[in-house]
Short mmCIF file of C-alpha atoms in Angstrom, two decimals:
data_model
loop_
_atom_site.label_atom_id
_atom_site.label_comp_id
_atom_site.label_asym_id
_atom_site.label_seq_id
_atom_site.Cartn_x
_atom_site.Cartn_y
_atom_site.Cartn_z
CA MET O 294 -71.51 -53.60 65.36
CA THR O 295 -72.12 -52.02 61.91
CA PHE O 296 -74.49 -49.55 60.22
CA PRO O 297 -75.87 -51.70 57.17
CA ASN O 298 -76.87 -50.08 54.00
CA ILE O 299 -79.44 -50.99 51.19
CA LEU O 300 -78.50 -50.39 47.70
CA GLN O 301 -81.18 -49.58 45.24
CA TRP O 302 -80.70 -49.61 41.65
CA ASN O 303 -82.37 -49.79 38.24
CA CYS O 304 -79.40 -51.67 36.55
CA ARG O 305 -80.90 -51.91 33.12
CA GLY O 306 -79.81 -55.70 32.74
CA LEU O 307 -78.24 -57.60 35.60
CA ARG O 308 -76.08 -59.47 33.19
CA ALA O 309 -74.77 -56.47 31.39
CA ASN O 310 -73.81 -54.50 34.75
CA LEU O 311 -73.00 -57.52 37.17
CA LYS O 312 -69.40 -56.56 37.09
CA GLU O 313 -70.40 -52.87 38.09
CA LEU O 314 -72.62 -54.33 40.83
CA LYS O 315 -69.69 -56.05 42.27
CA PHE O 316 -67.66 -52.76 42.09
CA LEU O 317 -70.51 -51.30 44.27
CA ILE O 318 -70.45 -54.33 46.79
CA ASP O 319 -66.88 -53.84 47.09
CA GLU O 320 -67.39 -50.22 47.85
CA TYR O 321 -70.24 -50.11 50.06
CA HIS O 322 -70.51 -53.74 51.54
CA SER O 323 -74.31 -53.45 50.96
CA TYR O 324 -76.26 -56.00 52.86
CA ILE O 325 -79.51 -55.67 51.07
CA ILE O 326 -79.73 -55.00 47.29
CA CYS O 327 -82.88 -54.06 45.37
CA LEU O 328 -82.46 -53.99 41.59
CA GLN O 329 -84.99 -53.16 38.79
CA GLU O 330 -85.04 -54.08 35.03
CA THR O 331 -82.99 -57.31 35.87
CA ARG O 332 -84.02 -58.56 32.12
CA LEU O 333 -83.43 -62.19 33.16
CA PRO O 334 -84.80 -65.08 31.19
CA GLU O 335 -87.06 -67.50 32.95
CA ASN O 336 -84.05 -70.02 33.34
CA ASN O 337 -81.67 -67.43 34.79
CA ASN O 338 -78.38 -68.91 36.58
CA ILE O 339 -77.40 -65.61 38.05
CA ASN O 340 -75.51 -66.14 41.23
CA LEU O 341 -73.75 -63.75 43.67
CA ARG O 342 -71.47 -65.30 46.18
CA GLY O 343 -72.58 -64.79 49.62
CA TYR O 344 -76.26 -63.61 48.73
CA SER O 345 -79.66 -65.24 48.69
CA ILE O 346 -81.57 -63.98 45.56
CA TYR O 347 -85.34 -63.57 45.39
CA HIS O 348 -86.44 -62.85 41.91
CA LYS O 349 -89.68 -61.88 40.23
CA ILE O 350 -89.14 -62.80 36.34
CA LEU O 351 -91.48 -62.27 33.87
CA ASN O 352 -92.52 -65.59 32.13
CA ASN O 353 -93.06 -65.87 28.43
CA ASN O 354 -91.42 -62.74 27.81
CA PRO O 355 -89.28 -62.91 24.73
CA THR O 356 -87.64 -59.59 25.24
CA PHE O 357 -86.79 -60.28 28.87
CA ALA O 358 -87.80 -56.65 29.67
CA GLY O 359 -88.36 -55.69 33.33
CA GLY O 360 -88.07 -58.02 36.25
CA VAL O 361 -86.94 -57.34 39.95
CA SER O 362 -84.72 -59.10 42.26
CA ASN O 363 -83.79 -58.71 46.10
CA LEU O 364 -80.31 -59.66 47.02
CA VAL O 365 -79.92 -60.39 50.83
CA HIS O 366 -76.49 -61.00 52.32
CA ASN O 367 -76.56 -64.40 54.07
CA SER O 368 -75.30 -62.93 57.21
CA ILE O 369 -78.79 -61.21 57.39
CA PRO O 370 -82.02 -63.68 58.34
CA SER O 371 -84.30 -63.35 55.54
CA SER O 372 -87.24 -65.16 54.02
CA PRO O 373 -89.64 -64.62 50.94
CA LEU O 374 -92.88 -63.29 51.22
CA SER O 375 -95.74 -64.73 49.15
CA ILE O 376 -97.64 -61.87 47.32
CA THR O 377 -100.62 -61.79 44.81
CA THR O 378 -100.45 -58.80 42.49
CA SER O 379 -100.21 -58.26 38.52
CA LEU O 380 -97.20 -55.54 39.33
CA GLN O 381 -93.70 -56.63 38.96
CA ALA O 382 -92.80 -56.77 42.69
CA VAL O 383 -90.70 -59.01 45.05
CA ALA O 384 -91.04 -58.80 48.81
CA THR O 385 -88.69 -60.16 51.52
CA ARG O 386 -88.73 -60.35 55.15
CA VAL O 387 -85.41 -59.23 56.82
CA THR O 388 -83.93 -58.47 60.19
CA LEU O 389 -81.57 -55.66 60.62
CA HIS O 390 -81.78 -53.76 63.73
CA ARG O 391 -85.30 -55.00 63.73
CA PRO O 392 -87.40 -57.07 61.42
CA LEU O 393 -88.50 -55.26 58.27
CA THR O 394 -90.35 -55.93 55.09
CA ILE O 395 -88.67 -54.80 51.83
CA CYS O 396 -90.73 -54.58 49.01
CA ASN O 397 -89.09 -54.04 45.46
CA LEU O 398 -91.21 -52.53 42.55
CA TYR O 399 -90.97 -51.90 39.05
CA LEU O 400 -93.61 -49.69 37.21
CA PRO O 401 -92.70 -49.52 33.35
CA PRO O 402 -93.52 -46.41 31.73
CA SER O 403 -95.96 -48.22 29.26
CA LEU O 404 -98.09 -49.77 32.23
CA THR O 405 -101.22 -48.55 33.43
CA TRP O 406 -101.92 -48.74 36.88
CA THR O 407 -103.79 -47.50 39.79
CA ALA O 408 -103.36 -46.36 43.27
CA HIS O 409 -105.44 -49.43 44.34
CA ASP O 410 -102.98 -51.88 42.85
CA ILE O 411 -100.12 -50.57 45.04
CA GLU O 412 -102.56 -50.15 48.12
CA ASN O 413 -103.51 -53.96 47.71
CA LEU O 414 -99.91 -54.99 47.50
CA LEU O 415 -99.03 -52.78 50.76
CA ARG O 416 -102.09 -54.59 52.63
CA GLN O 417 -100.40 -57.96 52.14
CA LEU O 418 -97.06 -56.95 53.63
CA PRO O 419 -96.35 -57.14 57.30
CA PRO O 420 -95.08 -53.84 58.75
CA PRO O 421 -92.89 -51.92 58.96
CA ILE O 422 -92.54 -51.59 55.22
CA ILE O 423 -89.78 -50.29 52.97
CA LEU O 424 -91.08 -49.75 49.43
CA ILE O 425 -88.40 -49.34 46.89
CA GLY O 426 -88.53 -49.02 43.18
CA ASP O 427 -88.48 -47.24 39.75
CA PHE O 428 -92.08 -45.58 39.83
CA ASN O 429 -91.75 -43.71 36.55
CA SER O 430 -93.45 -40.95 38.26
CA HIS O 431 -92.90 -37.17 38.60
CA SER O 432 -93.72 -34.84 41.27
CA THR O 433 -91.99 -31.60 42.64
CA LEU O 434 -92.47 -33.41 46.11
CA TRP O 435 -89.27 -35.47 45.20
CA GLY O 436 -87.36 -33.30 43.12
CA ASN O 437 -89.15 -33.02 39.54
CA ASP O 438 -90.34 -29.75 38.01
CA LYS O 439 -93.68 -31.07 37.05
CA LEU O 440 -96.38 -33.34 38.38
CA ASP O 441 -97.72 -36.18 36.01
CA ALA O 442 -100.77 -38.46 36.40
CA ASN O 443 -98.51 -41.22 37.96
CA GLY O 444 -96.86 -38.67 40.43
CA ARG O 445 -100.22 -37.75 41.43
CA LYS O 446 -101.29 -41.30 42.43
CA VAL O 447 -98.05 -41.89 44.26
CA GLU O 448 -98.96 -38.83 46.26
CA GLU O 449 -102.15 -40.09 46.99
CA ILE O 450 -100.74 -43.43 48.33
CA ILE O 451 -98.28 -41.72 50.57
CA LEU O 452 -101.00 -39.80 52.13
CA SER O 453 -103.35 -42.57 52.35
CA GLN O 454 -100.99 -45.15 53.84
CA ASN O 455 -99.19 -42.93 56.13
CA LEU O 456 -95.83 -43.28 54.32
CA CYS O 457 -92.75 -40.97 54.13
CA ILE O 458 -90.45 -40.39 51.37
CA LEU O 459 -86.88 -40.66 51.80
CA ASN O 460 -85.53 -39.12 48.75
CA ASN O 461 -83.66 -35.75 49.07
CA LYS O 462 -84.87 -34.60 45.53
CA LYS O 463 -81.64 -35.38 43.89
CA PRO O 464 -82.09 -36.77 40.29
CA THR O 465 -81.83 -40.61 39.86
CA TYR O 466 -82.13 -40.86 35.99
CA LEU O 467 -80.49 -39.70 32.95
CA HIS O 468 -82.75 -39.81 29.67
CA PRO O 469 -80.25 -41.04 26.99
CA ALA O 470 -82.18 -39.25 24.20
CA THR O 471 -82.91 -35.79 25.65
CA SER O 472 -79.87 -35.59 28.00
CA THR O 473 -82.18 -34.63 30.80
CA PHE O 474 -82.42 -35.64 34.50
CA SER O 475 -85.32 -36.45 36.56
CA ALA O 476 -86.11 -38.25 39.77
CA ILE O 477 -88.10 -41.35 39.12
CA ASP O 478 -86.58 -43.76 41.48
CA LEU O 479 -88.31 -43.84 45.07
CA CYS O 480 -87.84 -45.13 48.49
CA LEU O 481 -91.04 -44.96 50.61
CA VAL O 482 -91.14 -45.93 54.21
CA ASP O 483 -93.54 -46.38 57.21
CA ALA O 484 -93.42 -43.17 59.38
CA GLY O 485 -92.01 -45.29 62.17
CA LEU O 486 -88.94 -45.93 59.91
CA TYR O 487 -88.26 -42.29 58.62
CA THR O 488 -85.81 -41.31 61.31
CA GLU O 489 -83.93 -44.68 61.01
CA PHE O 490 -82.36 -44.24 57.32
CA ASP O 491 -80.80 -41.84 55.28
CA TRP O 492 -81.01 -41.68 51.52
CA ASP O 493 -78.45 -40.49 48.86
CA THR O 494 -77.39 -41.13 45.23
CA HIS O 495 -74.09 -42.55 44.20
CA PRO O 496 -72.10 -40.09 42.17
CA ASP O 497 -71.61 -42.53 39.20
CA LEU O 498 -74.27 -43.97 37.05
CA CYS O 499 -72.06 -47.20 36.90
CA GLY O 500 -73.01 -48.27 33.35
CA SER O 501 -76.81 -47.83 33.69
CA ASP O 502 -78.92 -44.79 33.02
CA HIS O 503 -80.01 -44.75 36.64
CA TYR O 504 -77.83 -43.59 39.55
CA PRO O 505 -77.41 -46.32 42.16
CA ILE O 506 -78.95 -45.11 45.59
CA ILE O 507 -77.60 -45.87 49.07
CA ILE O 508 -80.00 -46.12 51.68
CA ASN O 509 -77.89 -46.03 55.17
CA SER O 510 -79.31 -47.46 58.36
CA LEU O 511 -78.90 -45.04 61.24
CA LYS O 512 -78.99 -48.13 63.56
CA SER O 513 -76.29 -50.61 64.28
CA TYR O 514 -76.60 -54.01 63.52
CA ASN O 515 -74.35 -56.90 64.95
CA ASP O 516 -72.68 -58.76 62.10
CA GLU O 517 -70.09 -60.54 64.11
CA GLN O 518 -68.18 -62.84 62.10
CA TYR O 519 -67.50 -66.20 64.07
CA PRO O 520 -63.83 -67.52 63.66
CA ASN O 521 -63.04 -70.61 61.42
CA TRP O 522 -60.86 -73.35 62.84
CA LYS O 523 -57.60 -73.93 60.53
CA LEU O 524 -57.71 -77.49 60.80
CA ASN O 525 -55.00 -77.94 58.44
CA LYS O 526 -52.65 -76.14 60.42
CA ALA O 527 -53.30 -77.69 63.86
CA ASN O 528 -50.72 -79.31 66.16
CA TRP O 529 -52.70 -82.50 66.70
CA ILE O 530 -49.78 -84.03 68.85
CA LYS O 531 -50.01 -81.23 71.27
CA PHE O 532 -53.83 -81.19 71.16
CA GLN O 533 -53.86 -85.06 71.92
CA GLU O 534 -51.50 -84.40 74.84
CA GLU O 535 -53.69 -81.56 76.27
CA CYS O 536 -56.87 -83.78 75.97
CA GLU O 537 -55.10 -86.80 77.77
CA GLN O 538 -53.99 -84.77 80.46
CA SER O 539 -57.32 -82.78 81.30
CA ILE O 540 -60.00 -85.22 80.02
CA ASN O 541 -60.33 -88.08 82.47
CA ASP O 542 -62.74 -89.92 84.57
CA ASP O 543 -62.56 -87.09 87.33
CA LEU O 544 -64.88 -85.04 85.09
CA LEU O 545 -67.80 -87.72 85.88
CA ASN O 546 -67.60 -86.65 89.49
CA LEU O 547 -68.40 -82.99 88.63
CA SER O 548 -71.88 -81.43 88.88
CA ASN O 549 -72.08 -80.86 85.22
CA PRO O 550 -69.50 -83.38 83.28
CA LEU O 551 -70.70 -82.60 79.98
CA GLU O 552 -70.06 -78.78 80.29
CA ALA O 553 -66.49 -79.68 82.02
CA PHE O 554 -65.73 -82.06 79.00
CA THR O 555 -66.71 -79.30 76.41
CA SER O 556 -64.69 -76.79 78.46
CA CYS O 557 -61.46 -78.93 78.39
CA LEU O 558 -61.78 -79.72 74.73
CA HIS O 559 -62.40 -75.99 73.91
CA GLN O 560 -59.18 -74.92 75.80
CA ALA O 561 -57.01 -77.65 73.93
CA ALA O 562 -58.44 -76.43 70.70
CA GLU O 563 -57.71 -72.75 71.42
CA LYS O 564 -53.96 -73.43 72.30
CA ASN O 565 -53.20 -75.93 69.45
CA ILE O 566 -55.45 -75.09 66.49
CA PRO O 567 -55.28 -71.34 64.82
CA LYS O 568 -58.30 -69.50 63.81
CA THR O 569 -59.11 -67.03 61.15
CA VAL O 570 -62.20 -64.83 60.53
CA LYS O 571 -63.00 -64.98 56.86
CA SER O 572 -64.29 -61.43 55.35
CA SER O 573 -68.13 -61.84 54.07
CA PHE O 574 -67.09 -59.33 51.26
CA ARG O 575 -64.27 -60.56 49.13
CA LYS O 576 -62.55 -58.25 46.66
CA LYS O 577 -62.26 -59.63 42.94
CA PRO O 578 -58.67 -59.85 41.42
CA TRP O 579 -59.63 -58.49 38.35
CA LEU O 580 -60.91 -55.10 39.98
CA ASN O 581 -57.48 -53.53 39.41
CA ASN O 582 -56.24 -50.27 39.13
CA GLU O 583 -56.69 -49.99 35.31
CA CYS O 584 -60.36 -50.65 35.85
CA LYS O 585 -60.65 -47.78 38.39
CA LYS O 586 -58.85 -45.64 36.04
CA TYR O 587 -61.34 -46.07 33.35
CA ARG O 588 -64.34 -45.86 35.69
CA ARG O 589 -62.80 -42.30 36.72
CA LYS O 590 -62.63 -41.29 33.14
CA ARG O 591 -66.47 -42.29 32.68
CA ARG O 592 -67.32 -40.38 35.78
CA GLN O 593 -65.37 -37.18 34.26
CA ALA O 594 -67.53 -37.62 31.05
CA GLN O 595 -70.62 -37.97 33.13
CA ARG O 596 -69.77 -34.74 35.09
CA ARG O 597 -69.51 -33.06 31.83
CA LEU O 598 -72.60 -34.16 30.68
CA GLU O 599 -74.40 -33.14 34.00
CA LYS O 600 -72.92 -29.54 33.76
CA TYR O 601 -73.32 -29.34 29.99
CA PRO O 602 -76.11 -31.50 28.72
CA THR O 603 -75.15 -31.51 24.88
CA LYS O 604 -75.54 -33.97 22.43
CA GLU O 605 -71.82 -33.98 21.84
CA ASN O 606 -71.20 -34.78 25.58
CA MET O 607 -73.96 -37.46 25.67
CA LYS O 608 -71.99 -39.19 22.73
CA ASN O 609 -68.68 -38.93 24.40
CA TYR O 610 -70.22 -40.27 27.75
CA LEU O 611 -71.84 -43.33 25.90
CA GLN O 612 -68.61 -44.03 24.16
CA THR O 613 -66.48 -43.89 27.47
CA ARG O 614 -69.16 -46.19 29.11
CA ALA O 615 -68.64 -48.49 26.37
CA LYS O 616 -64.67 -48.62 26.49
CA THR O 617 -64.96 -48.97 30.22
CA ARG O 618 -67.37 -52.06 30.16
CA LYS O 619 -65.17 -53.58 27.43
CA LEU O 620 -62.02 -53.37 29.70
CA ILE O 621 -63.70 -54.73 32.59
CA ASN O 622 -64.95 -57.64 30.75
CA GLU O 623 -61.26 -58.24 29.11
CA ASN O 624 -59.57 -57.81 32.60
CA GLN O 625 -62.00 -60.72 34.24
CA LYS O 626 -61.26 -62.94 31.13
CA LYS O 627 -57.64 -62.36 31.49
CA SER O 628 -57.66 -62.98 35.18
CA TRP O 629 -59.22 -66.43 34.75
CA GLN O 630 -56.77 -67.25 32.02
CA ASP O 631 -53.89 -66.23 34.73
CA TYR O 632 -55.45 -68.50 37.34
CA VAL O 633 -55.88 -71.69 34.80
CA SER O 634 -52.27 -71.04 33.57
CA LYS O 635 -51.04 -71.80 37.21
CA LEU O 636 -52.93 -75.21 37.41
CA ASN O 637 -50.70 -78.18 37.28
CA THR O 638 -50.44 -81.72 38.25
CA ASN O 639 -49.37 -80.64 41.89
CA THR O 640 -52.66 -78.55 42.30
CA PRO O 641 -54.94 -80.30 44.78
CA SER O 642 -58.05 -81.38 43.15
CA SER O 643 -59.99 -80.05 46.03
CA LYS O 644 -58.96 -76.70 44.86
CA ILE O 645 -59.91 -77.17 41.28
CA TRP O 646 -63.42 -78.60 42.09
CA ASN O 647 -63.95 -75.61 44.53
CA MET O 648 -63.10 -73.32 41.64
CA ILE O 649 -65.48 -75.27 39.36
CA ARG O 650 -68.45 -75.32 41.62
CA ARG O 651 -67.81 -71.37 41.98
CA ILE O 652 -67.93 -70.94 38.14
CA GLN O 653 -71.17 -72.97 38.06
CA GLY O 654 -72.60 -70.75 40.81
CA LYS O 655 -72.96 -73.79 43.11
CA GLN O 656 -72.33 -73.18 46.67
CA GLN O 657 -73.36 -74.64 49.97
CA PRO O 658 -76.51 -73.05 51.49
CA TYR O 659 -75.86 -71.31 54.65
CA ALA O 660 -78.26 -68.34 54.36
CA ILE O 661 -79.94 -67.44 57.78
CA LYS O 662 -83.60 -67.95 57.46
CA HIS O 663 -86.47 -66.90 59.61
CA LEU O 664 -88.07 -69.42 61.76
CA LYS O 665 -91.94 -70.16 60.88
CA THR O 666 -94.30 -70.07 63.53
CA SER O 667 -98.06 -69.67 63.88
CA HIS O 668 -97.42 -66.16 65.25
CA GLY O 669 -95.32 -64.83 62.51
CA LEU O 670 -91.75 -64.15 62.80
#
C-alpha cells in the first residue's frame, strides 16, 4: 500500500527538460504527471518507459508553442476522455483509491478566454474532477498581491462549480525578465476531494521557470507488484520430478481436478523456479553524483535569486542552469558510449535488440485500461 502523488509542471519544453523530469520521477515515483507547455511537434516520438502518454498537441503550429500531456503509470488503470473544446486541454480517467478525472489545462497569456469556456469543459468531465494547469491568472486567493481579469474569472468558476483550490499560496513561477515570483499554476478539485490531497511546490525549478508541484494523495493505493518467474534459472529436472510425483490419474477422482492440477503445478514451480519483483521505477545510470552536485549548485544559485532578486543573481542562475543541463546531456551520452563499448561477439542478440527497441521507444503495451460499459467505468 502506498500513497501515490501527482506531479504538475509547466516544463517549458518536454524535450529540453526530459532528463529533469526523469530526476523528478526517481525522486518522487509519481504515478500521474501533468505537463504544460510541452512544445511537441505533431509527429512527436517522446516515450517514457512505464507510462501511458495522453497528448494535446497543437497542429499546424510552426513554433510548437503550448501543448499539454498527461502521463499515467502503467500500474494505474487509465483511459482517455474525449472532450470538445478550443482550449489546450487533455482529460484522463484514472483509478487511484477511487475513480477520478484528471483534466490538464494550459491558458497562454495571449489567449482570450471566458469563464463559460472552462465551465463547458467541466460539464464534459465525469466527477470527481481534478483540474490542473497553468492558468496565467493572478489573485490574492492563491498567493498573488493583485487580482487581474483572468483571476476574477477563475474565482467565478470556483464559486459556480463548487470547486476548492489546493494551492497553499506559494509562488509557482519566476519571471525571467523581472526576477519576480507569482502563483499562476493552480490545482482545483471537487469539494469532496479537498481533504484527500495535499499540495506543495518542489524547492528547485529543475530547468524551467515554473516550480514542479507535488500533489500528494492522503489515501493509500494498492500498487502491489506481482512476481516474475526467472525461467532461465529454473531447475527443470527437479521441476519435472515434482510434477511426475504429484500429477497423476488420481487427480481425476477429486471433486475439482482442475484446481488440484493447478495447485500441484504451482507448488512444483514454487520449489524449483526462483522469482523476482521488478521495480516499476528504475534509476538511470547517468543520474550520478556529478549530476547531483551540479543540480545542488543550480539550487544554491536559485535560492540566492529568491532571496536577492537582482539582475546579477538572475544572470548567475541562468548560467548555472545552462551548465547543469549541458553536463546532464554529456553524462547521458557518455553512459550510452560506455554501454556500447561493452558489446562484443558474445553479447546475446536478444539483449541488443531489447536495447534498440528501448532507444526507439518501442515497448510492449501493458498499461491497465478501464473496461468500457454502457454504464460508464
